[in-house]
Amino acid sequence: MAATRYRRFLRLCEEWPVEETKRQRDLGVFIRQRVAQAFREGENTQIADPQTCDQMYESLVRIHNNYYKNKYPRLKDTSFTGVTVQDCKMILATDILKQMEDMKKGTWKKLRERFYAKKSEEDLK
């Protein structure tokens, strides 16, 4: 029975898309890592609590198939702020978040980072 569970999780991992814009924060990558952890021995892995394992699988399938999005459809594709889904995806992209984080840094901190970077390079020579 563990082999069947393992194959179902593998199939789910194959179907789950990976968002390249969310490096190190993508749900698909996280799920793949957790499946690899849980099934270290592949099909031969002994599952301590099969019922919990099945519940987790079913929950992930519901998320993957947009069960709740379809069950509770939204009237509009925007939030209360008026931002669309595409705008949210763009804002939450890793590169944009990094740029915003850099903008938050003060001038003094930027200068200090540059100075220490140059000093480190000189020390290496």
JSON list of C-alpha atoms in Angstrom, two decimals:
[
{"chain": "A", "resi": 1, "resn": "MET", "atom": "CA", "xyz": [0.00, 0.00, 0.00]},
{"chain": "A", "resi": 2, "resn": "ALA", "atom": "CA", "xyz": [2.93, 2.36, 0.63]},
{"chain": "A", "resi": 3, "resn": "ALA", "atom": "CA", "xyz": [3.97, 1.93, -2.99]},
{"chain": "A", "resi": 4, "resn": "THR", "atom": "CA", "xyz": [0.55, 3.14, -4.15]},
{"chain": "A", "resi": 5, "resn": "ARG", "atom": "CA", "xyz": [0.72, 6.18, -1.91]},
{"chain": "A", "resi": 6, "resn": "TYR", "atom": "CA", "xyz": [4.23, 6.95, -3.09]},
{"chain": "A", "resi": 7, "resn": "ARG", "atom": "CA", "xyz": [3.18, 6.76, -6.76]},
{"chain": "A", "resi": 8, "resn": "ARG", "atom": "CA", "xyz": [0.16, 9.02, -6.11]},
{"chain": "A", "resi": 9, "resn": "PHE", "atom": "CA", "xyz": [2.37, 11.64, -4.45]},
{"chain": "A", "resi": 10, "resn": "LEU", "atom": "CA", "xyz": [4.87, 11.40, -7.32]},
{"chain": "A", "resi": 11, "resn": "ARG", "atom": "CA", "xyz": [2.10, 11.92, -9.87]},
{"chain": "A", "resi": 12, "resn": "LEU", "atom": "CA", "xyz": [0.88, 14.95, -7.92]},
{"chain": "A", "resi": 13, "resn": "CYS", "atom": "CA", "xyz": [4.42, 16.37, -7.83]},
{"chain": "A", "resi": 14, "resn": "GLU", "atom": "CA", "xyz": [4.74, 15.94, -11.59]},
{"chain": "A", "resi": 15, "resn": "GLU", "atom": "CA", "xyz": [1.45, 17.75, -12.19]},
{"chain": "A", "resi": 16, "resn": "TRP", "atom": "CA", "xyz": [2.12, 20.58, -9.74]},
{"chain": "A", "resi": 17, "resn": "PRO", "atom": "CA", "xyz": [3.60, 23.55, -11.60]},
{"chain": "A", "resi": 18, "resn": "VAL", "atom": "CA", "xyz": [6.78, 25.29, -10.48]},
{"chain": "A", "resi": 19, "resn": "GLU", "atom": "CA", "xyz": [6.71, 29.09, -10.55]},
{"chain": "A", "resi": 20, "resn": "GLU", "atom": "CA", "xyz": [10.11, 30.33, -11.62]},
{"chain": "A", "resi": 21, "resn": "THR", "atom": "CA", "xyz": [9.29, 33.83, -10.38]},
{"chain": "A", "resi": 22, "resn": "LYS", "atom": "CA", "xyz": [9.11, 32.59, -6.78]},
{"chain": "A", "resi": 23, "resn": "ARG", "atom": "CA", "xyz": [12.54, 31.11, -6.28]},
{"chain": "A", "resi": 24, "resn": "GLN", "atom": "CA", "xyz": [12.97, 29.48, -2.86]},
{"chain": "A", "resi": 25, "resn": "ARG", "atom": "CA", "xyz": [9.34, 30.34, -2.00]},
{"chain": "A", "resi": 26, "resn": "ASP", "atom": "CA", "xyz": [7.41, 28.12, -4.40]},
{"chain": "A", "resi": 27, "resn": "LEU", "atom": "CA", "xyz": [4.80, 25.74, -3.01]},
{"chain": "A", "resi": 28, "resn": "GLY", "atom": "CA", "xyz": [5.51, 23.13, -5.71]},
{"chain": "A", "resi": 29, "resn": "VAL", "atom": "CA", "xyz": [9.18, 22.96, -4.76]},
{"chain": "A", "resi": 30, "resn": "PHE", "atom": "CA", "xyz": [8.29, 22.75, -1.07]},
{"chain": "A", "resi": 31, "resn": "ILE", "atom": "CA", "xyz": [5.88, 19.86, -1.70]},
{"chain": "A", "resi": 32, "resn": "ARG", "atom": "CA", "xyz": [8.51, 18.00, -3.74]},
{"chain": "A", "resi": 33, "resn": "GLN", "atom": "CA", "xyz": [11.01, 18.38, -0.90]},
{"chain": "A", "resi": 34, "resn": "ARG", "atom": "CA", "xyz": [8.51, 17.15, 1.69]},
{"chain": "A", "resi": 35, "resn": "VAL", "atom": "CA", "xyz": [7.58, 14.12, -0.43]},
{"chain": "A", "resi": 36, "resn": "ALA", "atom": "CA", "xyz": [11.27, 13.28, -0.85]},
{"chain": "A", "resi": 37, "resn": "GLN", "atom": "CA", "xyz": [11.70, 13.55, 2.92]},
{"chain": "A", "resi": 38, "resn": "ALA", "atom": "CA", "xyz": [8.64, 11.49, 3.77]},
{"chain": "A", "resi": 39, "resn": "PHE", "atom": "CA", "xyz": [9.39, 8.74, 1.23]},
{"chain": "A", "resi": 40, "resn": "ARG", "atom": "CA", "xyz": [13.17, 8.44, 1.65]},
{"chain": "A", "resi": 41, "resn": "GLU", "atom": "CA", "xyz": [13.10, 4.76, 0.72]},
{"chain": "A", "resi": 42, "resn": "GLY", "atom": "CA", "xyz": [10.74, 5.24, -2.21]},
{"chain": "A", "resi": 43, "resn": "GLU", "atom": "CA", "xyz": [8.12, 2.54, -2.57]},
{"chain": "A", "resi": 44, "resn": "ASN", "atom": "CA", "xyz": [9.61, 0.60, 0.36]},
{"chain": "A", "resi": 45, "resn": "THR", "atom": "CA", "xyz": [8.95, 3.39, 2.88]},
{"chain": "A", "resi": 46, "resn": "GLN", "atom": "CA", "xyz": [6.93, 2.34, 5.90]},
{"chain": "A", "resi": 47, "resn": "ILE", "atom": "CA", "xyz": [4.23, 4.88, 6.71]},
{"chain": "A", "resi": 48, "resn": "ALA", "atom": "CA", "xyz": [3.56, 5.35, 10.41]},
{"chain": "A", "resi": 49, "resn": "ASP", "atom": "CA", "xyz": [0.09, 6.88, 9.99]},
{"chain": "A", "resi": 50, "resn": "PRO", "atom": "CA", "xyz": [-1.52, 5.94, 6.66]},
{"chain": "A", "resi": 51, "resn": "GLN", "atom": "CA", "xyz": [-4.76, 7.78, 7.43]},
{"chain": "A", "resi": 52, "resn": "THR", "atom": "CA", "xyz": [-2.95, 11.11, 7.96]},
{"chain": "A", "resi": 53, "resn": "CYS", "atom": "CA", "xyz": [-0.92, 10.49, 4.82]},
{"chain": "A", "resi": 54, "resn": "ASP", "atom": "CA", "xyz": [-4.10, 9.96, 2.80]},
{"chain": "A", "resi": 55, "resn": "GLN", "atom": "CA", "xyz": [-5.68, 13.10, 4.29]},
{"chain": "A", "resi": 56, "resn": "MET", "atom": "CA", "xyz": [-2.62, 15.16, 3.32]},
{"chain": "A", "resi": 57, "resn": "TYR", "atom": "CA", "xyz": [-2.74, 13.79, -0.19]},
{"chain": "A", "resi": 58, "resn": "GLU", "atom": "CA", "xyz": [-6.45, 14.56, -0.58]},
{"chain": "A", "resi": 59, "resn": "SER", "atom": "CA", "xyz": [-5.94, 18.09, 0.74]},
{"chain": "A", "resi": 60, "resn": "LEU", "atom": "CA", "xyz": [-3.12, 18.74, -1.72]},
{"chain": "A", "resi": 61, "resn": "VAL", "atom": "CA", "xyz": [-5.23, 17.39, -4.57]},
{"chain": "A", "resi": 62, "resn": "ARG", "atom": "CA", "xyz": [-8.05, 19.77, -3.63]},
{"chain": "A", "resi": 63, "resn": "ILE", "atom": "CA", "xyz": [-5.63, 22.70, -3.65]},
{"chain": "A", "resi": 64, "resn": "HIS", "atom": "CA", "xyz": [-4.10, 21.59, -6.95]},
{"chain": "A", "resi": 65, "resn": "ASN", "atom": "CA", "xyz": [-7.49, 21.17, -8.62]},
{"chain": "A", "resi": 66, "resn": "ASN", "atom": "CA", "xyz": [-8.74, 24.55, -7.36]},
{"chain": "A", "resi": 67, "resn": "TYR", "atom": "CA", "xyz": [-11.59, 22.81, -5.54]},
{"chain": "A", "resi": 68, "resn": "TYR", "atom": "CA", "xyz": [-12.35, 25.74, -3.26]},
{"chain": "A", "resi": 69, "resn": "LYS", "atom": "CA", "xyz": [-11.89, 28.32, -6.00]},
{"chain": "A", "resi": 70, "resn": "ASN", "atom": "CA", "xyz": [-14.53, 26.51, -8.02]},
{"chain": "A", "resi": 71, "resn": "LYS", "atom": "CA", "xyz": [-16.80, 25.79, -5.05]},
{"chain": "A", "resi": 72, "resn": "TYR", "atom": "CA", "xyz": [-16.80, 29.43, -3.91]},
{"chain": "A", "resi": 73, "resn": "PRO", "atom": "CA", "xyz": [-16.41, 31.50, -7.08]},
{"chain": "A", "resi": 74, "resn": "ARG", "atom": "CA", "xyz": [-15.49, 35.15, -6.73]},
{"chain": "A", "resi": 75, "resn": "LEU", "atom": "CA", "xyz": [-17.63, 37.86, -8.27]},
{"chain": "A", "resi": 76, "resn": "LYS", "atom": "CA", "xyz": [-14.59, 39.85, -9.37]},
{"chain": "A", "resi": 77, "resn": "ASP", "atom": "CA", "xyz": [-10.98, 38.95, -10.07]},
{"chain": "A", "resi": 78, "resn": "THR", "atom": "CA", "xyz": [-9.68, 41.82, -7.96]},
{"chain": "A", "resi": 79, "resn": "SER", "atom": "CA", "xyz": [-9.23, 42.40, -4.27]},
{"chain": "A", "resi": 80, "resn": "PHE", "atom": "CA", "xyz": [-10.51, 45.30, -2.20]},
{"chain": "A", "resi": 81, "resn": "THR", "atom": "CA", "xyz": [-7.51, 47.30, -3.35]},
{"chain": "A", "resi": 82, "resn": "GLY", "atom": "CA", "xyz": [-8.42, 46.85, -7.00]},
{"chain": "A", "resi": 83, "resn": "VAL", "atom": "CA", "xyz": [-5.22, 44.94, -7.78]},
{"chain": "A", "resi": 84, "resn": "THR", "atom": "CA", "xyz": [-5.65, 42.13, -10.30]},
{"chain": "A", "resi": 85, "resn": "VAL", "atom": "CA", "xyz": [-4.31, 38.59, -9.97]},
{"chain": "A", "resi": 86, "resn": "GLN", "atom": "CA", "xyz": [-1.61, 39.27, -12.57]},
{"chain": "A", "resi": 87, "resn": "ASP", "atom": "CA", "xyz": [-0.49, 42.39, -10.70]},
{"chain": "A", "resi": 88, "resn": "CYS", "atom": "CA", "xyz": [-0.27, 40.39, -7.47]},
{"chain": "A", "resi": 89, "resn": "LYS", "atom": "CA", "xyz": [1.83, 37.72, -9.15]},
{"chain": "A", "resi": 90, "resn": "MET", "atom": "CA", "xyz": [4.16, 40.36, -10.54]},
{"chain": "A", "resi": 91, "resn": "ILE", "atom": "CA", "xyz": [4.49, 42.10, -7.16]},
{"chain": "A", "resi": 92, "resn": "LEU", "atom": "CA", "xyz": [5.20, 38.83, -5.35]},
{"chain": "A", "resi": 93, "resn": "ALA", "atom": "CA", "xyz": [7.93, 37.76, -7.79]},
{"chain": "A", "resi": 94, "resn": "THR", "atom": "CA", "xyz": [11.25, 37.23, -6.03]},
{"chain": "A", "resi": 95, "resn": "ASP", "atom": "CA", "xyz": [13.09, 39.77, -8.18]},
{"chain": "A", "resi": 96, "resn": "ILE", "atom": "CA", "xyz": [10.56, 42.52, -7.44]},
{"chain": "A", "resi": 97, "resn": "LEU", "atom": "CA", "xyz": [10.62, 41.77, -3.71]},
{"chain": "A", "resi": 98, "resn": "LYS", "atom": "CA", "xyz": [14.43, 41.97, -3.76]},
{"chain": "A", "resi": 99, "resn": "GLN", "atom": "CA", "xyz": [14.27, 45.34, -5.51]},
{"chain": "A", "resi": 100, "resn": "MET", "atom": "CA", "xyz": [11.76, 46.62, -2.96]},
{"chain": "A", "resi": 101, "resn": "GLU", "atom": "CA", "xyz": [13.98, 45.41, -0.12]},
{"chain": "A", "resi": 102, "resn": "ASP", "atom": "CA", "xyz": [16.93, 47.27, -1.63]},
{"chain": "A", "resi": 103, "resn": "MET", "atom": "CA", "xyz": [14.81, 50.42, -1.89]},
{"chain": "A", "resi": 104, "resn": "LYS", "atom": "CA", "xyz": [14.00, 50.21, 1.82]},
{"chain": "A", "resi": 105, "resn": "LYS", "atom": "CA", "xyz": [17.68, 50.37, 2.76]},
{"chain": "A", "resi": 106, "resn": "GLY", "atom": "CA", "xyz": [18.87, 53.74, 3.85]},
{"chain": "A", "resi": 107, "resn": "THR", "atom": "CA", "xyz": [21.69, 55.61, 2.18]},
{"chain": "A", "resi": 108, "resn": "TRP", "atom": "CA", "xyz": [24.04, 55.01, 5.11]},
{"chain": "A", "resi": 109, "resn": "LYS", "atom": "CA", "xyz": [23.46, 51.24, 4.98]},
{"chain": "A", "resi": 110, "resn": "LYS", "atom": "CA", "xyz": [24.05, 51.15, 1.20]},
{"chain": "A", "resi": 111, "resn": "LEU", "atom": "CA", "xyz": [27.31, 53.06, 1.57]},
{"chain": "A", "resi": 112, "resn": "ARG", "atom": "CA", "xyz": [28.44, 50.83, 4.41]},
{"chain": "A", "resi": 113, "resn": "GLU", "atom": "CA", "xyz": [27.74, 47.67, 2.35]},
{"chain": "A", "resi": 114, "resn": "ARG", "atom": "CA", "xyz": [29.69, 49.05, -0.60]},
{"chain": "A", "resi": 115, "resn": "PHE", "atom": "CA", "xyz": [32.59, 50.07, 1.62]},
{"chain": "A", "resi": 116, "resn": "TYR", "atom": "CA", "xyz": [32.80, 46.66, 3.31]},
{"chain": "A", "resi": 117, "resn": "ALA", "atom": "CA", "xyz": [32.54, 44.90, -0.05]},
{"chain": "A", "resi": 118, "resn": "LYS", "atom": "CA", "xyz": [35.50, 46.92, -1.39]},
{"chain": "A", "resi": 119, "resn": "LYS", "atom": "CA", "xyz": [37.45, 46.40, 1.81]},
{"chain": "A", "resi": 120, "resn": "SER", "atom": "CA", "xyz": [36.90, 42.63, 1.59]},
{"chain": "A", "resi": 121, "resn": "GLU", "atom": "CA", "xyz": [38.14, 42.60, -2.01]},
{"chain": "A", "resi": 122, "resn": "GLU", "atom": "CA", "xyz": [41.30, 44.50, -1.00]},
{"chain": "A", "resi": 123, "resn": "ASP", "atom": "CA", "xyz": [41.94, 42.10, 1.87]},
{"chain": "A", "resi": 124, "resn": "LEU", "atom": "CA", "xyz": [41.76, 39.14, -0.51]},
{"chain": "A", "resi": 125, "resn": "LYS", "atom": "CA", "xyz": [44.46, 40.61, -2.78]}
]
